[in-house]
PDB file of C-alpha atoms and ligand atoms in Angstrom:
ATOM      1  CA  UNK A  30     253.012 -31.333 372.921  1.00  0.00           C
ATOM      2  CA  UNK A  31     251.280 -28.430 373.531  1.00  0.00           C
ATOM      3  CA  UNK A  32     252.001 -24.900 374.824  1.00  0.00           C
ATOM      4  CA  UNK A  33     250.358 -21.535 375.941  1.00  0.00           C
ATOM      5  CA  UNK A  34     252.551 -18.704 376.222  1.00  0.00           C
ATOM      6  CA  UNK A  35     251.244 -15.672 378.266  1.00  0.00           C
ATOM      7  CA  UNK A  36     253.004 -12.421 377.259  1.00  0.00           C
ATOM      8  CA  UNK A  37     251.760  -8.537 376.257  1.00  0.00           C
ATOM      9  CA  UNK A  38     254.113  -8.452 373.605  1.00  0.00           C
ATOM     10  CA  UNK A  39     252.586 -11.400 371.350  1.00  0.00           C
ATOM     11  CA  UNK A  40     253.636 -10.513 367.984  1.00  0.00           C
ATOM     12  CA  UNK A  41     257.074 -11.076 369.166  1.00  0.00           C
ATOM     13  CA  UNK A  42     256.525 -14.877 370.191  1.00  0.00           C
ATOM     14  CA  UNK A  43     254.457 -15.332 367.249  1.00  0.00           C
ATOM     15  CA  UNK A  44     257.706 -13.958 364.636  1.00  0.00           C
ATOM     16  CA  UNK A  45     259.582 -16.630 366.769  1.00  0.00           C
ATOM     17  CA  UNK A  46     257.665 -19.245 366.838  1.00  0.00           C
ATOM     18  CA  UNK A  47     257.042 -19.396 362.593  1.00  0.00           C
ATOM     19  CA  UNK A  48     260.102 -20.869 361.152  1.00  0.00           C
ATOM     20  CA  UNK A  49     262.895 -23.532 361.282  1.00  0.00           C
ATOM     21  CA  UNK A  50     261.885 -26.632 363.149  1.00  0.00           C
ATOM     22  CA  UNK A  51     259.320 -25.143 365.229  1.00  0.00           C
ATOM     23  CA  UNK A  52     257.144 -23.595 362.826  1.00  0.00           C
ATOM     24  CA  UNK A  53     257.367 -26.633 360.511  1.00  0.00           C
ATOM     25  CA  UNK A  54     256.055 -28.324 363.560  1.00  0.00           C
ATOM     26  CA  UNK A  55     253.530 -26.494 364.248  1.00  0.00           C
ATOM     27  CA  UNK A  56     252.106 -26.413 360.765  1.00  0.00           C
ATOM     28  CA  UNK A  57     252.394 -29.908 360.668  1.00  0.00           C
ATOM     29  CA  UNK A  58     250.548 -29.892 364.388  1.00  0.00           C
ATOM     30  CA  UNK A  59     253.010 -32.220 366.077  1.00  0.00           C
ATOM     31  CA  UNK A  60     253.207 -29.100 368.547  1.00  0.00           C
ATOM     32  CA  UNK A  61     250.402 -26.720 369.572  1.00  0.00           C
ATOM     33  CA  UNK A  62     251.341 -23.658 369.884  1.00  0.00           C
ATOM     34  CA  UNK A  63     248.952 -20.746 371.552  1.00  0.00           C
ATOM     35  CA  UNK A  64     250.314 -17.563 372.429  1.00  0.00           C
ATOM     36  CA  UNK A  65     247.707 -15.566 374.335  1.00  0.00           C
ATOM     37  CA  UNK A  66     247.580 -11.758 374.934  1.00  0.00           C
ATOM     38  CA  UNK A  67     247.687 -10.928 378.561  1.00  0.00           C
ATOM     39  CA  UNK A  68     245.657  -7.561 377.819  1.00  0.00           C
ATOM     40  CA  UNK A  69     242.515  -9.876 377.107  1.00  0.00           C
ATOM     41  CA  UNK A  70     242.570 -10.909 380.513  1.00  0.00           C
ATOM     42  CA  UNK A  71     242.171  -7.569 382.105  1.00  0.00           C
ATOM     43  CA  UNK A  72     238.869  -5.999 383.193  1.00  0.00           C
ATOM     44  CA  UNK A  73     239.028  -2.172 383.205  1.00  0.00           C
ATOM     45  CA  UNK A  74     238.626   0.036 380.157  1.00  0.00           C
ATOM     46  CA  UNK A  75     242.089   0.965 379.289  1.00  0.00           C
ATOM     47  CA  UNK A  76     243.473  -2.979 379.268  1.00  0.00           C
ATOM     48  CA  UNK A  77     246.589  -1.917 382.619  1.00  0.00           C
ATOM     49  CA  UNK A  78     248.455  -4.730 382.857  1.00  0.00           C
ATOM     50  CA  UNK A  79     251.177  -3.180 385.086  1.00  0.00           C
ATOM     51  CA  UNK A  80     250.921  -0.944 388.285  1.00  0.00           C
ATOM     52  CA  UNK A  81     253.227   0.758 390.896  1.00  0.00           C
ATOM     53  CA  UNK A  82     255.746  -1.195 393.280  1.00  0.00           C
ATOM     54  CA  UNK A  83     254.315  -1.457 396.907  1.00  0.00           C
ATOM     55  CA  UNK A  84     257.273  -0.038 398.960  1.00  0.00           C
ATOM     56  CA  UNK A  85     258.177   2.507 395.909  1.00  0.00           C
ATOM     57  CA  UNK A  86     261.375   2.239 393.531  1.00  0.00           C
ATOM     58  CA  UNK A  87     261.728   2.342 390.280  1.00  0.00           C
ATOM     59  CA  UNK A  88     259.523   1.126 387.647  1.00  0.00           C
ATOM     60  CA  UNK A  89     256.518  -0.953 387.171  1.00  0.00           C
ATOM     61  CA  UNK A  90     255.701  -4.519 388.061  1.00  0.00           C
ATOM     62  CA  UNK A  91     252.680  -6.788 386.354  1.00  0.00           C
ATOM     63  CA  UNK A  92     249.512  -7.003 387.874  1.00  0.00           C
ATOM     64  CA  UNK A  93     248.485 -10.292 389.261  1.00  0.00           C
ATOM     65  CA  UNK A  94     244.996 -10.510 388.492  1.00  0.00           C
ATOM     66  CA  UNK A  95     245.497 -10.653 384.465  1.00  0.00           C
ATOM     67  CA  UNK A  96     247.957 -13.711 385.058  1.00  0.00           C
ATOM     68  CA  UNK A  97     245.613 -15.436 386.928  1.00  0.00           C
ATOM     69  CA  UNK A  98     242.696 -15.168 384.707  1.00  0.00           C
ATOM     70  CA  UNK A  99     244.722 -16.026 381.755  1.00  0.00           C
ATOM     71  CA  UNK A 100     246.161 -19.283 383.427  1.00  0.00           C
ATOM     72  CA  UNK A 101     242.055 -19.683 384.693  1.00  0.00           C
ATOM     73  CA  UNK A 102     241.435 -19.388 381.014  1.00  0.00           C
ATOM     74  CA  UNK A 103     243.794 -21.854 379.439  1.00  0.00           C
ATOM     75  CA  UNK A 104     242.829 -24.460 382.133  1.00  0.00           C
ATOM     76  CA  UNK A 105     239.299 -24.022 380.823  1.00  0.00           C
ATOM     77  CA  UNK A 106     239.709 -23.935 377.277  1.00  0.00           C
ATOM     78  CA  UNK A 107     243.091 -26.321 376.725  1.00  0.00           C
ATOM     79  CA  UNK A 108     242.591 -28.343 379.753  1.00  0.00           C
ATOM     80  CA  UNK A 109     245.078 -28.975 383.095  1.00  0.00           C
ATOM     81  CA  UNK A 110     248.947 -28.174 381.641  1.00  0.00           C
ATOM     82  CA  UNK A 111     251.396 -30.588 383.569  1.00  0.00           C
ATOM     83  CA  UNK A 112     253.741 -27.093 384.644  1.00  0.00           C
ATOM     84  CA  UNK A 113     253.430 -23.098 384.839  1.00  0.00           C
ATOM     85  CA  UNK A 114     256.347 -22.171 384.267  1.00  0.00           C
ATOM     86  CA  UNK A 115     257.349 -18.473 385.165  1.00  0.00           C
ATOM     87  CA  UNK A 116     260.159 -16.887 383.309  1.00  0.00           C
ATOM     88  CA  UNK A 117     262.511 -14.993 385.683  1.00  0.00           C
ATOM     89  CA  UNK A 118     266.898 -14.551 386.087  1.00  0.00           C
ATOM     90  CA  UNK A 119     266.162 -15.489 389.784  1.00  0.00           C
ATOM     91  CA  UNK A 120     264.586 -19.215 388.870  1.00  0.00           C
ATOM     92  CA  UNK A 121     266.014 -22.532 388.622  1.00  0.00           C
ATOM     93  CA  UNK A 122     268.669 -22.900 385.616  1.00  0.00           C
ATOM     94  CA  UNK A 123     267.524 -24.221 382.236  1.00  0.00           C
ATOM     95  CA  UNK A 124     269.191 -27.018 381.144  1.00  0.00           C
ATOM     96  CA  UNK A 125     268.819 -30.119 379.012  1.00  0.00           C
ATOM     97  CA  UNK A 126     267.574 -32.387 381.757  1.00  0.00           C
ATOM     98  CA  UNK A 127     265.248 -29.503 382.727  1.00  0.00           C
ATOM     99  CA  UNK A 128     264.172 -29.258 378.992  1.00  0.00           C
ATOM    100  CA  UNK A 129     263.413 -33.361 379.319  1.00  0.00           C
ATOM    101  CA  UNK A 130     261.521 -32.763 382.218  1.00  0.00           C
ATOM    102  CA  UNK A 131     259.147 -30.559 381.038  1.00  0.00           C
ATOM    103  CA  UNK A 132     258.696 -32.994 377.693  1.00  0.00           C
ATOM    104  CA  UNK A 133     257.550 -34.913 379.537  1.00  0.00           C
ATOM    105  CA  UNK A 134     254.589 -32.750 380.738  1.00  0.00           C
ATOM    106  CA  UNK A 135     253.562 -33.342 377.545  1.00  0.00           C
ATOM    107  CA  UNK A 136     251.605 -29.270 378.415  1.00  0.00           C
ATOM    108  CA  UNK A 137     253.669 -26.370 379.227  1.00  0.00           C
ATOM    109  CA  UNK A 138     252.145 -22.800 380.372  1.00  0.00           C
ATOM    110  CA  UNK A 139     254.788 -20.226 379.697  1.00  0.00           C
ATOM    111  CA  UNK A 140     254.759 -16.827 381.686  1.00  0.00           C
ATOM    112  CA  UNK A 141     256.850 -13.738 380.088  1.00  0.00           C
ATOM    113  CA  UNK A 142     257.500 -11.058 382.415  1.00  0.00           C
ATOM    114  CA  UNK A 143     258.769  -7.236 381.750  1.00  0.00           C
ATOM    115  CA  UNK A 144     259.016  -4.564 383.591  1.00  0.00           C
ATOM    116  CA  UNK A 145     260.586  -5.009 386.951  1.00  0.00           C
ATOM    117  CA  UNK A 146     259.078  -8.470 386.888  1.00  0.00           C
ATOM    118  CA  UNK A 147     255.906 -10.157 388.202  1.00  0.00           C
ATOM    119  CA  UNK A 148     253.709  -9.576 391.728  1.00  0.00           C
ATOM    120  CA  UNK A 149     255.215 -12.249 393.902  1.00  0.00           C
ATOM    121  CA  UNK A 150     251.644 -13.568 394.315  1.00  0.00           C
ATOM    122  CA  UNK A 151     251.870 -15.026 390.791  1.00  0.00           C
ATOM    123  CA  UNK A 152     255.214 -16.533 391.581  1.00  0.00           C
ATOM    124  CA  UNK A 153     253.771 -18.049 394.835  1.00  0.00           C
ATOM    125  CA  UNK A 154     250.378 -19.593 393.665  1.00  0.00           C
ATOM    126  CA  UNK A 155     250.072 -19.723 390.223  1.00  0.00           C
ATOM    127  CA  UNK A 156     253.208 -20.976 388.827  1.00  0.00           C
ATOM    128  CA  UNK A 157     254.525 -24.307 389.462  1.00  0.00           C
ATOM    129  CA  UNK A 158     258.383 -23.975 388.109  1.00  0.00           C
ATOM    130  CA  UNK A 159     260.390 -20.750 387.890  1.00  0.00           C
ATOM    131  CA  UNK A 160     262.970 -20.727 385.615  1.00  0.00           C
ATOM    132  CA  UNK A 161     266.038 -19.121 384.369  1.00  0.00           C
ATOM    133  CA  UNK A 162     267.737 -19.015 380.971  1.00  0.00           C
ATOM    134  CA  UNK A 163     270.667 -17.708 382.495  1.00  0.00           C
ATOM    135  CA  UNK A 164     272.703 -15.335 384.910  1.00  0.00           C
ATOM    136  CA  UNK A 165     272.066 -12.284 383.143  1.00  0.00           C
ATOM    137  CA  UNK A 166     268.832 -10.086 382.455  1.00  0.00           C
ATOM    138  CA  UNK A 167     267.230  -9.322 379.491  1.00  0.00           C
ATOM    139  CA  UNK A 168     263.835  -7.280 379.367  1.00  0.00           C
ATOM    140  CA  UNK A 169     261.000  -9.590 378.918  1.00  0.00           C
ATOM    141  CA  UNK A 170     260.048 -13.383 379.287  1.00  0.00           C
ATOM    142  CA  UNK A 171     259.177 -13.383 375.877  1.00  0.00           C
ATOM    143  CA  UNK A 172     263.012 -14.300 374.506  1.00  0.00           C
ATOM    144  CA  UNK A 173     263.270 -16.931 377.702  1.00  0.00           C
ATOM    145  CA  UNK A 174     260.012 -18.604 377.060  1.00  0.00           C
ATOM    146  CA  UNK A 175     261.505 -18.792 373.017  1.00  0.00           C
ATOM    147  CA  UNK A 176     264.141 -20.581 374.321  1.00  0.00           C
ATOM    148  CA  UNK A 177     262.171 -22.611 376.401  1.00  0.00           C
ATOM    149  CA  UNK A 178     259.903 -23.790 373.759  1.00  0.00           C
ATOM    150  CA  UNK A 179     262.718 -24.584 371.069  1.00  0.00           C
ATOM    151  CA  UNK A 180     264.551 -26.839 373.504  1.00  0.00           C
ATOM    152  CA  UNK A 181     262.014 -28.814 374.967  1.00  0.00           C
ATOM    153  CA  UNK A 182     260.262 -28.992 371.584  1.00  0.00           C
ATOM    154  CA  UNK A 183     263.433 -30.392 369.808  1.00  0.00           C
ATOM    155  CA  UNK A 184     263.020 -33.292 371.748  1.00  0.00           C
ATOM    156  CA  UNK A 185     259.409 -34.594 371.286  1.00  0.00           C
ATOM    157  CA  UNK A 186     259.684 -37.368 368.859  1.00  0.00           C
ATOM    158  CA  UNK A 187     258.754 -36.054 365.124  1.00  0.00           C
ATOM    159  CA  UNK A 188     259.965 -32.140 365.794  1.00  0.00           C
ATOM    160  CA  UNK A 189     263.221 -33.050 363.913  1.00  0.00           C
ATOM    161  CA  UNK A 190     263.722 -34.212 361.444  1.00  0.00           C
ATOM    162  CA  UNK A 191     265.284 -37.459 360.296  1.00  0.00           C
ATOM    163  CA  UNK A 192     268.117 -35.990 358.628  1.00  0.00           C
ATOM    164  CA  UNK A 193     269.249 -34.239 361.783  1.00  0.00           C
ATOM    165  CA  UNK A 194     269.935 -35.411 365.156  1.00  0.00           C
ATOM    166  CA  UNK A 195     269.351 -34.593 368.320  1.00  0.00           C
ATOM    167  CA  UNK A 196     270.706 -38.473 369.414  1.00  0.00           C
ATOM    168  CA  UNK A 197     274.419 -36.364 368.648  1.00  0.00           C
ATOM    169  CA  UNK A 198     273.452 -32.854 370.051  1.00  0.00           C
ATOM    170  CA  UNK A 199     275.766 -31.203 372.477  1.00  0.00           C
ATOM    171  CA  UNK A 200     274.006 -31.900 376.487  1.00  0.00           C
ATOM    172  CA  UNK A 201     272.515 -35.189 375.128  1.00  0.00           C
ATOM    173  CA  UNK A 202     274.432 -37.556 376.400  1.00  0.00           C
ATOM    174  CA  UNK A 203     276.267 -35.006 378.721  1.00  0.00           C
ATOM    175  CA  UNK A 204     279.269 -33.807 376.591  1.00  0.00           C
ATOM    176  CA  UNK A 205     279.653 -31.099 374.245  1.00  0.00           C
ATOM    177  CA  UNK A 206     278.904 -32.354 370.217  1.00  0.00           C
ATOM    178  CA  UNK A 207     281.950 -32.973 367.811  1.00  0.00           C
ATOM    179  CA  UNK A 208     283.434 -30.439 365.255  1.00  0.00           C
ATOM    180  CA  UNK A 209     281.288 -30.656 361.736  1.00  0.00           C
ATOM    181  CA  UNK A 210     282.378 -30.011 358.085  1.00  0.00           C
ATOM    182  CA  UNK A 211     281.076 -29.556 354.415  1.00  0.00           C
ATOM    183  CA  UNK A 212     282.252 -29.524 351.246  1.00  0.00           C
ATOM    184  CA  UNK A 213     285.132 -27.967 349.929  1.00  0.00           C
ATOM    185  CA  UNK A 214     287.434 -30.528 351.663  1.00  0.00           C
ATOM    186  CA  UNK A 215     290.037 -27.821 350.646  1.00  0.00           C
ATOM    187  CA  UNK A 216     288.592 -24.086 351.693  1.00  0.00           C
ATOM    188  CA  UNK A 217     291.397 -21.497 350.635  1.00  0.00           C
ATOM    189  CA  UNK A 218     294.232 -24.308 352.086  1.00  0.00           C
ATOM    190  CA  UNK A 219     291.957 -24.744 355.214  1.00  0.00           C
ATOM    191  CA  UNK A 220     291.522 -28.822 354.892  1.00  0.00           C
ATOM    192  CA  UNK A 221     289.309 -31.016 356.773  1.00  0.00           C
ATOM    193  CA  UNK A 222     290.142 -33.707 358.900  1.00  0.00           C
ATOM    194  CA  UNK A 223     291.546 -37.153 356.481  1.00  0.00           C
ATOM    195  CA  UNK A 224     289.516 -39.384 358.445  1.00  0.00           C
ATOM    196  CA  UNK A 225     286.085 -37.931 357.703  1.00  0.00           C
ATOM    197  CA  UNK A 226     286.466 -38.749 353.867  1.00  0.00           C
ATOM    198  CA  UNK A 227     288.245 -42.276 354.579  1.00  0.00           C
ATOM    199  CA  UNK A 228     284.581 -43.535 354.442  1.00  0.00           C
ATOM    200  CA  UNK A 229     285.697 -46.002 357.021  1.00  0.00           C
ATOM    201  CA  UNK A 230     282.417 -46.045 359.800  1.00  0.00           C
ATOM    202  CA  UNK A 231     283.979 -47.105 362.578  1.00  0.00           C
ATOM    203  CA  UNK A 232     287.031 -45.043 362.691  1.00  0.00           C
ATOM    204  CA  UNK A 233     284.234 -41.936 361.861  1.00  0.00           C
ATOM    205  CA  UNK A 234     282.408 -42.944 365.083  1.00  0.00           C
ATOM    206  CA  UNK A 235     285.642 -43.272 367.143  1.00  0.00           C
ATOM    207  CA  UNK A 236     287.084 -40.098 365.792  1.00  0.00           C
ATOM    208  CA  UNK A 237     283.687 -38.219 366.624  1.00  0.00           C
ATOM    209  CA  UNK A 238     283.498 -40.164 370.250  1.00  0.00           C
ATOM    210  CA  UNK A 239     286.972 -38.531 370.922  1.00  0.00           C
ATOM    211  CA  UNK A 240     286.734 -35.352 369.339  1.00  0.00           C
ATOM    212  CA  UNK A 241     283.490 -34.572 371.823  1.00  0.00           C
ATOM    213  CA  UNK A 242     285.489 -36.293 374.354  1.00  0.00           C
ATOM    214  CA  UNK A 243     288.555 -33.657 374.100  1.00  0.00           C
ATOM    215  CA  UNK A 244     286.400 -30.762 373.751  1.00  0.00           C
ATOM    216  CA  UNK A 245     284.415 -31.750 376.549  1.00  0.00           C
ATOM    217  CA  UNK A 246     287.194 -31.773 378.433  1.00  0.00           C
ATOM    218  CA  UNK A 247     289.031 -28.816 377.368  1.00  0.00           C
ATOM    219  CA  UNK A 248     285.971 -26.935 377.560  1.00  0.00           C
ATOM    220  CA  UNK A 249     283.213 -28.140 380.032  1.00  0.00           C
ATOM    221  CA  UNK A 250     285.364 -30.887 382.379  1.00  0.00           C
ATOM    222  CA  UNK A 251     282.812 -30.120 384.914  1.00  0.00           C
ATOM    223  CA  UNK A 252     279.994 -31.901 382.605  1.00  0.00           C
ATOM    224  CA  UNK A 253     282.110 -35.341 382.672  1.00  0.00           C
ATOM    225  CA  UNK A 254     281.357 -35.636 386.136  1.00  0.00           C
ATOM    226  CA  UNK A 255     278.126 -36.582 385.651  1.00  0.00           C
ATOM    227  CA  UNK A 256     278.253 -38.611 381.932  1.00  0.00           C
ATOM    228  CA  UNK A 257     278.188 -42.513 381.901  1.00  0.00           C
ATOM    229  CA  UNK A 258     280.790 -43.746 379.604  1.00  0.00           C
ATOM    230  CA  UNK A 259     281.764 -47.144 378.254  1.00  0.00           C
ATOM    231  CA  UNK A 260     285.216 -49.601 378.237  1.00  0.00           C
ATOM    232  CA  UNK A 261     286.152 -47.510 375.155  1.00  0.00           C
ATOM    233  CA  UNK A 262     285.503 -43.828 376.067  1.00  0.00           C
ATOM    234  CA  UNK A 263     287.064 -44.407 379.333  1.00  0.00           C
ATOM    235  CA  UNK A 264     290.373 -45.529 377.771  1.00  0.00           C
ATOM    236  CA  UNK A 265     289.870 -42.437 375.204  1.00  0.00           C
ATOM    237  CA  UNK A 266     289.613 -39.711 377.967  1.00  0.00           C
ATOM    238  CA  UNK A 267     292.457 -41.171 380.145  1.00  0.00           C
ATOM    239  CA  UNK A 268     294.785 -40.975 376.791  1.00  0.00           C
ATOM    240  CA  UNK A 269     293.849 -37.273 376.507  1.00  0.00           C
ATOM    241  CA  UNK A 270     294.244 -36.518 380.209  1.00  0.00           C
ATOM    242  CA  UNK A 271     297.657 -38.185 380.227  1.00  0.00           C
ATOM    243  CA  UNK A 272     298.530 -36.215 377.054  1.00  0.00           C
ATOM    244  CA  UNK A 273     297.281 -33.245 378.531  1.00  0.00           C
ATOM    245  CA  UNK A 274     299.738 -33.839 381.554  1.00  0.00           C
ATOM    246  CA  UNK A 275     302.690 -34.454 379.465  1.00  0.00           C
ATOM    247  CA  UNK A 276     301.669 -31.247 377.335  1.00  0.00           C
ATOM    248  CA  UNK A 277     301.604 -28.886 380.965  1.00  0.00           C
ATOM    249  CA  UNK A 278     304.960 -30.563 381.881  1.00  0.00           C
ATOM    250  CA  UNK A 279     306.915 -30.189 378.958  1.00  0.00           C
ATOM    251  CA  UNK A 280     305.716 -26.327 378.349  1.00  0.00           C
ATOM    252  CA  UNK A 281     306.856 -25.976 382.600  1.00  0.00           C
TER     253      UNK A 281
HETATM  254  N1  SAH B  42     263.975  -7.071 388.207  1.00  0.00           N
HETATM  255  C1  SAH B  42     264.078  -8.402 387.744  1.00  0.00           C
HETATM  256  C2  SAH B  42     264.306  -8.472 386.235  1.00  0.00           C
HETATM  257  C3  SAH B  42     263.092  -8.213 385.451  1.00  0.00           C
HETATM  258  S1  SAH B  42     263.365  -8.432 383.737  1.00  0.00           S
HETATM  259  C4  SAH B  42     265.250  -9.084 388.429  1.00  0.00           C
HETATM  260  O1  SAH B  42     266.234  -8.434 388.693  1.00  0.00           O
HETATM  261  O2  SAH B  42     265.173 -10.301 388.650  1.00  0.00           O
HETATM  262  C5  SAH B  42     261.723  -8.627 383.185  1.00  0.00           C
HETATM  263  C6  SAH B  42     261.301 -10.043 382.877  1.00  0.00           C
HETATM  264  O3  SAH B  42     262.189 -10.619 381.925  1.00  0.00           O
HETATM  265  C7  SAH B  42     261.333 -11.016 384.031  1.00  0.00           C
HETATM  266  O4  SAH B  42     260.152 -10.922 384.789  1.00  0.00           O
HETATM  267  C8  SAH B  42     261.411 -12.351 383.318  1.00  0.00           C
HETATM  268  O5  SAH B  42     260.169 -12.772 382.866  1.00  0.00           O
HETATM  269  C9  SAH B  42     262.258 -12.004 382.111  1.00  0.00           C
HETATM  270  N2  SAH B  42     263.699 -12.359 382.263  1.00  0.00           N
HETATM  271  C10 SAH B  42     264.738 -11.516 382.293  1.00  0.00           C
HETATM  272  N3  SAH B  42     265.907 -12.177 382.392  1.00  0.00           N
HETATM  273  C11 SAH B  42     265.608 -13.488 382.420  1.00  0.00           C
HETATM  274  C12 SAH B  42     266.376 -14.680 382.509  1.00  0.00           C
HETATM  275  N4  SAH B  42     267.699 -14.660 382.615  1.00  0.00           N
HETATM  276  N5  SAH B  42     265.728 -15.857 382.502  1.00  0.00           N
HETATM  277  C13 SAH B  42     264.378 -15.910 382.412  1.00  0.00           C
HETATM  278  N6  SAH B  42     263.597 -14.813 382.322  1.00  0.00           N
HETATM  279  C14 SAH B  42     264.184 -13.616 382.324  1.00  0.00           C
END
């Protein structure tokens, strides 16, 4: 999988890009990683990557010639990428499905924006996706495209590891992930859940496949609108509706 991540701030994306399961995987070159400076795509003396809004206001906004050259540049040098993606609170939401899709592009071009954002030209005709990492607004693309990167990177085959999973992550399969716990079994008269150190695989699973199930549902119900579920699960989630009924009616 590979990446190219246009931002002026690229120390930043390089510190979070170098450890855990992304910078293993990157070392180990199951996922190319190049973040490029969007200064070395300017033309004038003084590197401006920014100018004034047309119209006025407040702040600055980034220049679109820079982007374009730099998304000119990768096309040249790293070949065609499968999506531009431009980081901004007013795109599409990132989710999980949105983190398969772009997996599957198999070559991402991130865009980080700061200041008061991007010329709407860049928007328009250079990138192909806009996303957002959320309703709320942080300062630069350069945390969003992190984000970005992690999620979609978790799920090429080889970024993690065998001994975790991202089969059981929460958003996989559409419901939240089950409670975890270490050792001690006994943490100052905190205990942990009988079940979990019965050994007994089956009633693990099924413990597990509820315990998502109820949070899921406690926390998210909207999500198990759109989750497939089997015989069992089905049976599992109307027990712990009905319960939850009977709970609301005895408290009223
Ligand atoms: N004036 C803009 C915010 C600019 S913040 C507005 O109100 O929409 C500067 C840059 O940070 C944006 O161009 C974008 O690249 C990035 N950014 C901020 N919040 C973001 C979010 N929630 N998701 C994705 N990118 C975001």
């Amino acid at each position: 999988m590979k990446f190219d991540i246009v931002t002026i701030f690229p120390r930043m994306v390089e510190a979070g890009l170098a450890e855990g399961v992304v910078g293993r995987a990157k070392e180990r070159g199951t996922l190319d990683v190049v973040v490029h400076n969007l200064r070395d795509f300017t033309s004038d003396k003084h590197h401006v990557v920014d100018d004034m809004p047309f119209g006025g206001g407040p702040g600055m906004v980034l220049k679109p010639e820079p982007m374009f050259r730099a998304v000119e540049a990768i096309r040249e040098t790293r070949g065609a990428p499968g999506a531009v993606v431009m980081t901004s609170p007013a795109g599409r939401p990132f989710t999980q499905d949105e983190a398969r899709r772009l997996a599957a592009c198999g070559h991402v071009v991130l865009l980080c924006g700061r200041y008061e954002g991007v010329d709407e030209r860049v928007r328009e005709h250079l990138a192909t996706d806009e996303i957002s990492i959320g309703d709320y607004v942080v300062s630069g693309g350069e945390l969003p495209a992190l984000v970005i990167v992690d999620a979609v990177a978790r799920l090429i085959p080889g970024v993690v590891g065998d001994g975790q999973s991202v089969e059981e992550d929460s958003f996989t399969r559409g419901l939240l992930d089950y409670p975890h716990y270490t050792r001690p079994a006994d943490f100052r008269g905190l205990t942990v859940p009988e079940v979990l150190m019965s050994g007994h695989h089956g009633e693990i699973r099924r413990w597990r496949r509820l315990q998502a199930l109820r949070r899921t549902l406690e926390r998210r119900p909207d999500l198990l609108e759109s989750v497939t579920l089997d015989d069992d699960e089905r049976d599992m989630l109307r027990t712990l509706v009905r319960a939850r009924i009977d709970d609301e009616t005895q408290r009223s």
